[in-house]
Amino acid sequence: MSETPADPGMHCPAPKHVEQVTLAHGGGGRLTHSLVRDIFAKAFVNETVHDGHVEVVSARRIATTVDGYVVRPMFFPGGDIGSLAVNGTVNDLAMCGARPECLTAGFIIEEGTGFEVLRRIAESMAGAARTAGTRIVAGDTKVVERGKGDGVYITTSGFGVCEHELDIHPRSIRAGDAVILSSDVGRHGMAVMSAREGLSFESQLRTDCRSLWTGVAALIAAGVPIRCLRDLTRGGLATGVIELAAAAELEITLEESSIPVAPAVQSACELLGFDPLYVANEGCFVAVVPGDQADKTVDTLRSVDGFEQAVRIGTVTDARPGQVSLRTKLGTLRNMMMLSGEQLPRIC
Amino acid sequence: MKYLDEFRAREPVQRCAAEIRRVVTRPWTLMEVCGGQTHSIVKHSLEALLPPDISLIHGPGCPVCVTPVDMLDKAHQIAADPRVIFCTFGDMLRVPGSTTDLFGVKARGADVRIVYSPLDVLEIAAANPDREVVFFAVGFETTAPANAMAVYQAKLRKLGNVSMLVSHVLVPPAIAAILSSSTNRVQGFLAAGHVCAIMGTREYIPLAQQYRVPIVVTGFEPLDILQGVLMCVRQLEQGRHEVENQYSRVVAEAGNNHAKGMIAEVFTVVERGWRGIGSIPASGLGLSDAYRDFDALKRFHVEESNPADVGECISGEVLQGIRKPNQCPAFGTRCTPEHPLGATMVSSEGACAAYYHYRSPTPT
């Protein structure tokens, strides 16, 4: 061991940074953001802070969004890539406060994929669309050579109609607003993890994948003046809230003890060294509403099937713009930061 | 969850913190050895509950952080071999060698797979008889028994396509190295509970006696850590230097004899390089003669790397508790988890990453 800090043995060489896509760029964290910001947003549009985009067409406000689905395994407890591709896009529209009018779907299919697999996926998509009250109205298929894809990739785009006057967007968030969580967190990520090859553990976990539109529609119908909505997909609750704080340039403080996590999710996370607040969901959102509307929002959501666990988890302040802090169960306060990439199972 | 909720509950944690405040009469500097403890301390902001006289410094017990650069470079070379399926624990993927990390090697086409148990490696090998399956065996005494079992089983099952790149390290020699350093400030240790679950507590007695420091075997939950601090501080205030066991619900004095037997069967004690610290004699495990055939370094030709770029990373000082992560001028600016200057910014158990995620202001 070295005796002094100046010892030349005591160093840690810097890696040379090579610009190429790694799996960490798909994790929903800071690397995903830099990929979108530095390459695509720079080339196409000027806004990346919300789940979809609302355009005024003939005096009606139409929301559009698009999303790609590459989940592995394609079939996992409680869902599959098909239901995910429908609900994910329905939910991005719902986060704009838009009723999902119709979807389109594009399929990249690897040579050799069984028809039975495609049938299961198609039926799952049709079922999810029916449940969400929408239709799949156009589609496309392309086949790539064996080895050039990985089974089936799906891209869905969605069109929705905003039937209200609310500006549901991070720019509408104000200090004093309340942050409401629709249900418990972490189910989807841990369900997929439990089914993933080479990382199997016994579990009763099922994905929470479902349409969020029923919950959002109930809030709009009840007259809740929603400021913003965010579904908590890649990167989980923490990443979603950090994105909102950054886009709104306000601070959000969360209460750890109020955030529901199912015991099976908590156990699986302990086993793998994951933080459930960063685990992906596919049927869970936060609503930011004026502080005096918090109780009404919670009560309204709890009356809707699947949202019985809705709860207030935090407050917006103007203390530290762009930051998120967590009041831990012990009563201490700490910062929450976006992860770099995906969470990885730790060594011990 | 049973055995977790009780140790994360607010009331007992606050009571223990109050007792520490009552007992302390002067400044004390303690080191928690294990990266898991560091992570817990920073994640739960436990230092906010301690009196200002208690200073916690973060030890070298993060296996990801201390795996030397030349070993990572060798791992990257082997993983890049098209014959190889390279298996690793997840948090090794982001650790930078001198030119890349395993994510980068994978992005260039290597078959790199995350495993949760080293025994999964045997199934991968059995399912891919025409491929060479290499496991990156890193970690402290905690992971050594399962890694040893994988080699033992591979030999029993005559799986000729399995090998291991072994970079195991041991805790007691690292504690001895810290205590014998002229820059040492550590007056008491919270020893790593899970390491002691395997090895027991007896090997720490000579260290406590020789260097006259209290060593408290400590768990990982907030209440565990505060109880460990309390037991350590009580010894210091009373002038004692003994080995005590806070984590008695898991750790037995003799450790786990089956696990220790498996380690002794497969491994032998060797000199080992520690990233950022240097070489420490008799501080690691390598494959014993009877299992030499499973050594990946014997099976694959790898070039010796010469990591020369010192840069401004102070992780060696961080790993020895000489400086804290936020005392590094590059912290959070030139060194972030996306562009780490050293391994302590990479692993979830690395002190710099823990500070970055939970304590720092937003980087510019």
XYZ file of C-alpha atoms in Angstrom:
712
model
C 0.000 0.000 0.000
C 1.115 3.520 -0.685
C 2.343 5.587 2.208
C 1.467 9.043 0.966
C -1.188 10.549 -1.266
C 1.493 11.641 -3.721
C 2.583 8.070 -4.399
C 2.389 7.423 -8.144
C 0.806 4.035 -7.489
C -2.282 5.752 -6.155
C -4.157 6.648 -9.292
C -7.028 5.618 -11.401
C -6.552 6.248 -15.119
C -9.205 8.038 -17.100
C -11.009 5.997 -19.731
C -10.954 7.383 -23.248
C -14.496 8.396 -24.162
C -15.760 6.787 -27.376
C -19.029 8.023 -28.885
C -21.195 5.045 -29.650
C -24.526 3.758 -28.450
C -24.322 1.428 -25.457
C -27.150 -0.329 -23.638
C -26.894 2.356 -20.986
C -28.298 4.828 -23.557
C -31.570 2.860 -23.386
C -31.999 3.039 -19.629
C -34.093 6.195 -19.439
C -31.532 8.109 -17.401
C -29.122 10.891 -18.175
C -27.504 9.047 -21.098
C -30.912 8.560 -22.760
C -31.586 12.258 -22.332
C -28.269 13.248 -23.849
C -28.865 10.915 -26.819
C -32.281 12.474 -27.529
C -31.113 16.016 -26.858
C -27.811 15.958 -28.732
C -28.819 13.981 -31.806
C -32.571 13.878 -32.452
C -33.993 16.992 -30.791
C -31.190 19.000 -32.365
C -32.186 17.783 -35.819
C -35.994 17.750 -35.565
C -37.797 19.884 -33.013
C -37.136 22.168 -30.148
C -39.050 20.556 -27.309
C -38.474 17.239 -25.522
C -39.913 17.890 -22.070
C -43.318 16.225 -22.411
C -44.699 12.793 -23.359
C -46.507 13.968 -26.500
C -47.299 17.032 -28.562
C -50.602 18.908 -28.894
C -51.346 20.566 -32.243
C -54.367 22.727 -32.971
C -56.093 21.306 -36.062
C -59.215 23.087 -37.297
C -59.682 24.585 -33.828
C -59.503 21.157 -32.172
C -56.481 20.201 -30.091
C -55.004 16.945 -31.363
C -52.286 15.129 -29.406
C -49.740 12.934 -31.196
C -47.010 10.667 -29.950
C -44.848 7.751 -31.078
C -42.951 5.059 -29.199
C -40.848 1.989 -30.033
C -41.001 -1.311 -28.151
C -38.086 -3.757 -27.969
C -38.782 -5.442 -24.608
C -37.112 -8.820 -23.926
C -38.527 -11.309 -23.217
C -41.477 -10.524 -25.519
C -43.851 -12.344 -23.154
C -43.587 -11.642 -19.434
C -45.834 -12.119 -16.396
C -49.054 -10.185 -16.918
C -48.282 -8.809 -20.377
C -46.295 -8.873 -23.577
C -44.744 -6.577 -26.162
C -48.149 -6.165 -27.878
C -50.142 -4.930 -24.872
C -47.143 -2.792 -23.941
C -47.027 -1.188 -27.411
C -50.712 -0.240 -27.208
C -50.845 0.890 -23.589
C -47.537 2.758 -23.763
C -48.787 4.960 -26.588
C -52.308 5.303 -25.152
C -50.670 6.455 -21.922
C -48.469 9.041 -23.623
C -51.662 10.514 -25.123
C -53.400 10.306 -21.746
C -50.525 12.290 -20.229
C -51.480 15.117 -22.621
C -55.038 14.815 -21.308
C -56.063 13.381 -24.693
C -58.654 10.674 -25.297
C -56.914 8.019 -27.438
C -58.726 8.267 -30.786
C -56.673 5.814 -32.858
C -53.262 4.187 -33.154
C -51.013 3.004 -35.964
C -48.511 0.188 -35.595
C -45.288 -0.686 -37.430
C -43.672 -4.100 -37.056
C -40.042 -5.037 -37.731
C -40.118 -8.844 -37.839
C -37.093 -11.097 -37.932
C -37.040 -13.849 -40.541
C -38.013 -17.131 -38.911
C -40.401 -15.662 -36.329
C -43.295 -18.077 -35.786
C -46.784 -17.069 -36.899
C -48.037 -18.258 -33.538
C -45.892 -15.610 -31.839
C -47.251 -12.908 -34.164
C -50.846 -14.060 -33.585
C -50.417 -13.878 -29.830
C -48.961 -10.385 -30.120
C -51.695 -9.180 -32.502
C -54.493 -10.548 -30.310
C -52.916 -8.986 -27.256
C -52.754 -5.617 -29.061
C -56.382 -5.860 -30.148
C -57.464 -6.683 -26.591
C -55.463 -3.824 -25.091
C -56.884 -1.389 -27.678
C -60.459 -2.494 -26.879
C -59.871 -2.073 -23.157
C -58.401 1.385 -23.700
C -61.333 2.396 -25.928
C -59.228 2.977 -29.025
C -58.590 1.321 -32.410
C -55.535 0.338 -34.430
C -56.345 1.873 -37.819
C -53.183 1.495 -39.900
C -50.059 -0.577 -39.839
C -46.930 -1.686 -41.619
C -44.741 -4.782 -41.579
C -41.131 -5.178 -42.622
C -39.133 -8.397 -42.435
C -35.399 -8.355 -41.814
C -32.938 -11.206 -42.281
C -32.436 -13.693 -39.502
C -29.861 -12.291 -37.130
C -30.579 -8.682 -38.155
C -33.408 -8.285 -35.630
C -34.526 -9.972 -32.454
C -37.978 -11.486 -32.987
C -40.385 -8.577 -33.229
C -39.965 -4.851 -32.691
C -43.084 -2.681 -32.661
C -43.492 1.042 -33.124
C -46.892 2.579 -32.400
C -48.042 6.116 -32.952
C -51.168 7.570 -31.464
C -53.636 10.361 -32.105
C -55.816 11.734 -29.347
C -58.270 14.542 -28.822
C -58.140 17.036 -25.959
C -61.722 17.715 -24.900
C -60.919 20.348 -22.294
C -59.216 23.733 -21.993
C -56.402 22.692 -19.641
C -52.769 23.281 -20.577
C -51.423 19.981 -19.235
C -47.695 20.613 -19.494
C -44.650 21.092 -17.227
C -44.870 24.868 -17.910
C -48.159 24.939 -15.979
C -46.634 23.665 -12.720
C -46.543 26.214 -9.870
C -44.964 26.376 -6.403
C -47.475 25.062 -3.872
C -48.813 22.379 -6.208
C -49.290 18.833 -4.933
C -47.795 15.700 -6.511
C -50.193 12.735 -6.596
C -49.092 9.158 -7.397
C -51.691 6.901 -9.022
C -50.581 3.501 -7.662
C -47.696 1.484 -6.233
C -44.397 1.524 -8.125
C -41.887 -0.915 -9.593
C -44.099 -3.813 -10.718
C -43.355 -3.777 -14.448
C -39.581 -3.603 -14.213
C -39.337 -6.349 -11.636
C -41.850 -8.586 -13.487
C -39.770 -8.338 -16.669
C -36.578 -8.856 -14.679
C -38.032 -11.980 -13.072
C -38.729 -13.439 -16.521
C -35.437 -12.450 -18.131
C -33.175 -15.261 -19.253
C -30.241 -15.858 -16.984
C -31.664 -13.763 -14.182
C -34.628 -15.822 -13.117
C -35.999 -15.825 -9.606
C -39.284 -17.138 -8.380
C -41.853 -14.448 -8.038
C -45.580 -13.783 -8.169
C -44.944 -10.375 -9.703
C -47.000 -9.249 -12.681
C -46.556 -6.126 -14.788
C -48.813 -3.179 -14.054
C -49.151 -2.560 -17.826
C -52.571 -1.013 -18.555
C -54.289 2.053 -19.934
C -54.090 5.143 -17.736
C -56.803 6.956 -19.667
C -59.606 5.881 -17.299
C -57.831 7.588 -14.414
C -57.063 10.740 -16.363
C -60.578 10.891 -17.830
C -62.040 10.698 -14.318
C -59.894 13.637 -13.186
C -60.930 15.742 -16.197
C -64.593 14.805 -15.723
C -64.401 15.756 -12.037
C -63.086 19.191 -13.024
C -59.662 18.816 -11.417
C -57.522 21.654 -12.856
C -54.608 19.350 -13.751
C -51.269 21.168 -14.174
C -49.255 18.262 -15.547
C -49.236 14.483 -15.883
C -46.302 12.108 -16.326
C -46.307 8.342 -16.768
C -43.480 6.689 -14.886
C -41.954 4.357 -17.453
C -38.189 3.919 -17.990
C -36.295 5.238 -15.015
C -39.339 4.964 -12.760
C -40.907 7.454 -10.378
C -37.628 9.167 -9.574
C -36.720 9.910 -13.194
C -40.253 11.093 -14.048
C -40.347 13.534 -11.141
C -36.807 14.755 -11.802
C -37.806 15.459 -15.432
C -40.818 17.466 -14.248
C -38.764 19.500 -11.761
C -36.157 20.256 -14.421
C -38.728 21.227 -17.073
C -40.757 23.352 -14.642
C -37.630 24.909 -13.089
C -39.087 24.302 -9.634
C -38.180 21.996 -6.736
C -40.230 18.916 -5.914
C -39.993 17.354 -2.449
C -41.174 13.763 -2.044
C -42.089 11.897 1.144
C -40.567 8.412 0.982
C -42.951 6.990 3.577
C -45.981 7.873 1.444
C -44.770 6.069 -1.713
C -46.424 2.626 -1.978
C -44.192 -0.301 -2.970
C -45.612 -3.839 -3.007
C -43.761 -6.252 -0.666
C -42.891 -8.569 -3.595
C -41.354 -5.633 -5.496
C -39.458 -4.519 -2.402
C -38.113 -8.056 -1.851
C -36.980 -8.478 -5.448
C -35.315 -5.056 -5.344
C -33.477 -5.921 -2.115
C -32.252 -9.136 -3.716
C -30.855 -7.392 -6.780
C -29.730 -4.163 -5.154
C -32.286 -2.020 -6.994
C -34.050 1.103 -5.803
C -37.792 0.647 -6.548
C -38.140 4.383 -7.138
C -36.016 3.945 -10.280
C -37.717 0.771 -11.551
C -39.922 1.019 -14.667
C -43.722 1.076 -14.546
C -46.256 0.758 -17.365
C -49.465 1.537 -15.494
C -48.586 4.313 -13.126
C -48.479 8.116 -13.329
C -48.058 11.258 -11.275
C -50.485 14.142 -11.464
C -49.416 17.636 -10.457
C -52.432 19.627 -9.270
C -52.977 22.824 -7.265
C -52.339 22.141 -3.552
C -55.986 22.719 -2.592
C -57.067 20.111 -5.168
C -54.929 17.299 -3.710
C -57.683 15.611 -1.695
C -60.171 15.820 -4.552
C -57.601 14.335 -6.943
C -56.811 11.439 -4.615
C -60.504 10.761 -3.912
C -61.407 10.872 -7.602
C -58.603 8.492 -8.604
C -59.380 6.060 -5.784
C -62.928 5.738 -7.106
C -61.574 4.394 -10.428
C -60.802 0.699 -10.834
C -57.034 0.110 -10.549
C -56.206 3.418 -8.853
C -57.321 2.563 -5.298
C -53.827 3.250 -3.951
C -53.629 6.827 -5.251
C -51.851 9.027 -2.728
C -50.214 12.412 -2.325
C -46.438 11.935 -2.314
C -44.996 15.414 -2.581
C -45.101 19.159 -2.983
C -43.740 21.676 -5.479
C -41.697 24.570 -4.082
C -39.505 27.264 -5.579
C -36.593 26.654 -3.173
C -34.091 24.921 -5.482
C -35.207 25.152 -9.102
C -34.811 21.917 -11.048
C -34.008 19.773 -7.999
C -35.845 16.898 -6.337
C -35.378 16.055 -2.675
C -36.618 13.066 -0.744
C -37.628 13.138 2.920
C -36.501 9.624 3.920
C -38.451 7.355 6.245
C -35.893 8.259 8.916
C -36.769 11.940 8.576
C -33.501 12.915 6.893
C -33.427 14.787 3.600
C -31.457 13.850 0.498
C -31.137 14.744 -3.140
C -32.558 12.572 -5.900
C -30.567 12.378 -9.108
C -31.317 10.777 -12.442
C -29.433 7.535 -12.998
C -26.820 7.360 -15.702
C -28.343 4.330 -17.424
C -30.187 1.247 -16.277
C -29.860 -0.103 -12.766
C -27.604 -3.147 -12.769
C -27.699 -6.052 -10.338
C -24.891 -5.495 -7.887
C -22.205 -7.916 -6.795
C -23.049 -8.372 -3.135
C -40.114 -6.902 5.025
C -39.097 -8.882 8.095
C -35.520 -8.095 9.221
C -35.491 -4.942 7.108
C -38.381 -2.752 8.250
C -37.344 -3.032 11.911
C -33.892 -1.785 11.008
C -35.153 1.126 8.904
C -37.778 2.395 11.327
C -37.590 6.008 12.381
C -38.030 5.699 16.166
C -35.237 3.205 17.003
C -32.871 4.977 14.614
C -33.557 8.333 16.277
C -33.149 6.762 19.738
C -29.794 5.247 18.774
C -28.625 8.561 17.323
C -29.584 10.313 20.570
C -27.583 7.732 22.560
C -24.529 8.363 20.337
C -24.868 12.096 20.972
C -25.050 11.391 24.711
C -21.972 9.142 24.771
C -19.603 11.214 22.636
C -17.300 13.636 24.459
C -14.665 14.380 21.810
C -13.989 13.951 18.066
C -13.641 10.438 16.658
C -12.942 9.264 13.123
C -14.480 5.940 12.098
C -14.242 4.040 8.829
C -17.035 1.878 7.460
C -15.191 -0.716 5.438
C -17.879 -1.864 3.039
C -19.262 0.002 0.041
C -22.739 -1.292 0.895
C -22.481 0.511 4.226
C -21.268 3.685 2.498
C -24.233 3.498 0.144
C -26.647 3.097 3.053
C -25.063 5.966 5.018
C -25.305 8.368 2.106
C -28.687 7.161 0.824
C -30.327 7.592 4.229
C -28.338 10.745 5.092
C -27.268 9.080 8.344
C -24.456 11.560 8.925
C -27.137 14.199 9.492
C -28.195 12.241 12.580
C -24.686 12.026 14.052
C -23.046 14.648 16.272
C -20.447 16.768 14.438
C -17.692 15.136 16.528
C -18.204 11.843 14.680
C -16.540 11.700 11.297
C -17.300 8.745 9.036
C -14.828 7.979 6.280
C -15.453 5.527 3.542
C -13.295 2.449 3.160
C -12.044 0.291 0.298
C -14.801 -2.332 0.519
C -16.273 -1.889 -2.935
C -15.044 -4.803 -5.085
C -15.909 -2.971 -8.284
C -13.824 0.007 -7.237
C -10.676 -1.877 -6.243
C -10.463 -4.236 -9.238
C -7.231 -3.076 -10.873
C -7.188 -1.480 -14.305
C -4.856 -4.083 -15.817
C -7.315 -6.811 -14.771
C -10.170 -4.899 -16.450
C -8.077 -4.516 -19.582
C -7.520 -8.277 -19.574
C -11.257 -8.840 -19.097
C -11.998 -6.584 -22.069
C -9.503 -8.452 -24.264
C -10.947 -11.840 -23.349
C -14.547 -10.632 -23.750
C -13.731 -9.341 -27.235
C -12.645 -12.829 -28.366
C -15.410 -14.085 -30.686
C -15.188 -17.590 -29.190
C -16.070 -16.250 -25.739
C -19.286 -15.764 -23.799
C -18.148 -13.392 -21.067
C -20.237 -13.564 -17.891
C -20.112 -10.928 -15.180
C -22.000 -9.417 -12.285
C -23.989 -6.417 -13.543
C -22.135 -3.593 -11.895
C -18.811 -4.513 -13.541
C -20.205 -3.436 -16.939
C -19.603 0.272 -16.508
C -16.198 0.138 -14.849
C -13.637 1.791 -17.101
C -10.363 0.111 -17.971
C -7.686 2.110 -19.704
C -9.565 2.359 -23.014
C -13.153 1.141 -22.639
C -15.643 -0.679 -20.394
C -17.607 -3.925 -20.851
C -20.596 -1.951 -22.196
C -18.286 -0.618 -24.900
C -16.881 -4.077 -25.667
C -20.454 -5.399 -25.903
C -21.491 -2.537 -28.188
C -18.683 -3.597 -30.550
C -20.126 -7.100 -30.786
C -18.823 -9.082 -27.821
C -21.142 -11.590 -26.143
C -21.229 -10.152 -22.613
C -23.901 -11.499 -20.275
C -25.004 -10.453 -16.795
C -25.397 -13.306 -14.345
C -26.779 -13.105 -10.838
C -25.238 -16.360 -9.605
C -21.879 -17.756 -10.753
C -23.576 -21.162 -10.944
C -25.617 -19.801 -13.887
C -22.306 -19.773 -15.760
C -22.222 -23.573 -15.676
C -25.633 -23.806 -17.332
C -24.556 -21.354 -20.025
C -21.428 -23.455 -20.602
C -23.425 -26.694 -20.787
C -25.828 -25.114 -23.289
C -22.997 -23.747 -25.458
C -20.418 -26.553 -25.722
C -18.782 -24.956 -28.773
C -18.116 -21.670 -26.947
C -15.634 -20.698 -24.231
C -17.534 -19.362 -21.204
C -15.512 -17.049 -18.960
C -16.682 -15.686 -15.625
C -15.202 -12.519 -14.148
C -14.788 -13.585 -10.505
C -14.487 -10.401 -8.468
C -15.451 -9.505 -4.948
C -14.437 -9.894 -1.339
C -14.848 -12.953 0.883
C -18.610 -12.561 0.424
C -18.707 -13.734 -3.182
C -15.734 -16.098 -2.953
C -17.655 -19.204 -1.748
C -20.190 -19.138 -4.606
C -17.457 -18.447 -7.139
C -15.406 -21.297 -5.669
C -18.451 -23.566 -5.846
C -18.841 -22.755 -9.548
C -15.256 -23.865 -10.256
C -15.649 -26.929 -8.042
C -18.842 -27.932 -9.861
C -17.300 -27.246 -13.264
C -14.522 -29.699 -12.423
C -16.994 -32.302 -11.125
C -19.145 -31.949 -14.241
C -16.054 -31.984 -16.476
C -17.133 -28.741 -18.154
C -14.026 -28.089 -20.199
C -15.289 -24.817 -21.683
C -15.545 -22.909 -18.370
C -12.837 -20.663 -16.994
C -12.549 -17.786 -14.544
C -10.748 -14.493 -14.556
C -10.128 -14.213 -10.824
C -9.589 -10.876 -9.089
C -10.708 -11.655 -5.550
C -9.622 -9.473 -2.640
C -9.591 -9.883 1.147
C -10.631 -7.377 3.813
C -8.178 -7.889 6.737
C -5.006 -7.132 4.700
C -6.649 -3.919 3.456
C -7.462 -2.853 7.023
C -3.874 -3.634 8.039
C -2.565 -1.592 5.117
C -4.716 1.404 6.058
C -3.675 1.204 9.713
C 0.022 0.931 8.900
C -0.069 3.926 6.555
C 1.563 7.119 7.822
C -1.493 9.063 6.654
C -3.976 6.975 8.620
C -6.661 8.896 10.515
C -8.959 5.972 11.316
C -9.554 5.344 15.042
C -12.216 2.652 14.774
C -13.707 0.361 12.137
C -17.153 -0.809 11.217
C -16.205 -4.158 9.655
C -18.231 -5.525 6.757
C -21.012 -7.750 8.085
C -21.439 -9.976 5.071
C -17.717 -10.672 4.787
C -17.756 -11.772 8.439
C -20.835 -13.926 7.834
C -18.478 -16.072 5.759
C -15.174 -15.687 7.565
C -16.305 -15.108 11.164
C -14.841 -12.506 13.485
C -11.665 -14.114 14.846
C -9.257 -12.926 12.162
C -9.956 -9.337 13.254
C -8.776 -9.886 16.851
C -5.017 -9.626 16.052
C -5.700 -6.419 14.064
C -7.617 -4.827 16.949
C -4.874 -5.783 19.395
C -1.856 -4.864 17.257
C -3.180 -1.477 16.144
C -5.251 -0.801 19.296
C -8.438 -0.002 17.366
C -11.989 -1.107 18.067
C -13.480 -3.191 15.252
C -17.265 -3.634 15.274
C -18.743 -6.118 12.812
C -21.698 -4.155 11.455
C -24.719 -4.708 9.222
C -26.089 -2.538 6.449
C -29.415 -1.060 7.491
C -29.624 2.402 9.080
C -30.128 1.022 12.594
C -27.280 -1.482 12.111
C -24.889 1.265 11.146
C -25.853 3.598 13.983
C -25.578 0.725 16.479
C -22.143 -0.080 15.030
C -21.118 3.554 15.467
C -22.449 3.553 19.045
C -20.560 0.363 19.966
C -17.374 1.686 18.363
C -17.637 5.084 20.068
C -18.355 3.491 23.458
C -15.110 1.496 23.129
C -13.163 4.588 22.127
C -14.585 6.654 24.988
C -13.734 3.847 27.429
C -10.259 3.261 25.976
C -11.058 -0.282 24.801
C -10.019 -1.883 21.504
C -11.920 -5.098 20.977
C -13.735 -6.963 18.247
C -17.481 -6.719 18.828
C -20.363 -8.056 16.778
C -23.330 -5.753 16.099
C -24.568 -8.007 13.255
C -25.094 -11.080 15.442
C -28.366 -11.962 13.698
C -26.243 -12.951 10.685
C -22.619 -13.307 11.802
C -21.353 -16.183 13.972
C -17.924 -15.974 15.606
C -16.655 -18.942 13.603
C -18.260 -17.819 10.352
C -19.631 -20.339 7.876
C -17.407 -23.399 7.878
C -18.890 -24.895 4.716
C -18.233 -21.678 2.822
C -14.723 -21.343 4.221
C -14.030 -24.961 3.268
C -15.088 -24.312 -0.316
C -12.818 -21.244 -0.505
C -9.895 -23.291 0.860
C -10.593 -26.090 -1.622
C -10.471 -23.901 -4.728
C -8.508 -20.752 -3.914
C -5.132 -19.863 -2.494
C -4.015 -16.552 -0.974
C -2.030 -14.398 -3.418
C -0.639 -10.884 -3.717
C -3.244 -8.670 -5.376
C -3.261 -5.225 -6.937
C -5.910 -2.798 -5.659
C -7.107 -0.097 -8.011
C -6.005 3.319 -6.873
C -4.037 1.853 -3.958
C -1.395 -0.461 -5.380
C -0.257 -3.979 -4.626
C -0.849 -5.465 -1.163
C 0.869 -8.747 -0.208
C -1.384 -11.710 0.615
C -4.480 -9.605 -0.011
C -6.318 -11.645 -2.619
C -7.407 -15.063 -3.779
C -6.292 -16.926 -6.900
C -7.049 -20.423 -8.146
C -5.064 -23.113 -6.347
C -2.871 -25.589 -8.243
C -5.607 -28.210 -8.373
C -7.861 -25.788 -10.275
C -5.254 -24.062 -12.472
C -6.921 -25.460 -15.599
C -9.862 -23.150 -14.979
C -7.729 -19.993 -15.007
C -8.802 -17.817 -17.960
C -5.374 -16.179 -18.024
C -3.851 -19.583 -18.789
C -6.410 -20.294 -21.515
C -6.334 -16.981 -23.390
C -3.409 -14.969 -24.582
C -3.766 -11.416 -23.299
C -1.453 -8.485 -23.762
C -0.172 -6.804 -20.620
C -1.654 -3.332 -20.494
C 0.261 -0.368 -19.227
C -2.227 2.027 -17.709
C -0.156 5.170 -17.572
C -2.605 8.066 -17.666
C -2.669 9.238 -14.042
C -5.088 12.115 -14.572
C -6.597 13.950 -11.635
C -8.571 11.083 -10.056
C -8.020 10.805 -6.304
C -9.864 7.516 -5.856
C -6.865 5.954 -4.137
C -7.149 8.555 -1.398
C -10.934 8.150 -1.288
C -10.603 4.367 -0.927
C -8.224 4.819 2.001
C -10.331 7.485 3.657
C -7.706 10.191 3.227
C -10.101 12.454 1.334
C -13.865 12.501 0.804
C -15.351 12.379 -2.695
C -16.575 15.978 -2.625
C -13.052 17.139 -1.747
C -11.972 16.173 -5.273
C -11.793 19.180 -7.630
C -13.202 17.076 -10.495
C -16.184 15.766 -8.471
C -19.500 16.350 -10.237
C -17.932 18.471 -12.961
C -15.211 16.708 -14.944
C -16.034 13.406 -13.215
C -19.626 12.114 -13.386
C -21.182 8.641 -13.724
C -21.407 9.234 -17.517
C -17.761 10.232 -17.790
C -16.050 8.735 -14.729
C -12.407 9.457 -14.084
C -12.252 6.479 -11.730
C -14.149 3.400 -10.610
C -15.437 4.956 -7.381
C -17.740 7.105 -9.565
C -19.091 4.011 -11.371
C -20.277 1.362 -8.959
C -23.480 1.841 -6.987
C -21.330 1.065 -3.956
C -18.563 3.480 -4.893
C -18.256 6.390 -2.494
C -18.084 9.000 -5.288
C -21.192 7.632 -7.030
C -23.079 7.534 -3.718
C -22.151 11.169 -3.033
C -23.092 12.145 -6.580
C -26.510 10.490 -6.546
C -27.614 11.507 -3.105
C -25.680 14.538 -1.920
C -24.409 16.767 -4.672
C -26.105 19.712 -6.300
C -26.932 19.285 -9.977
C -23.737 19.213 -12.030
C -23.199 22.010 -14.453
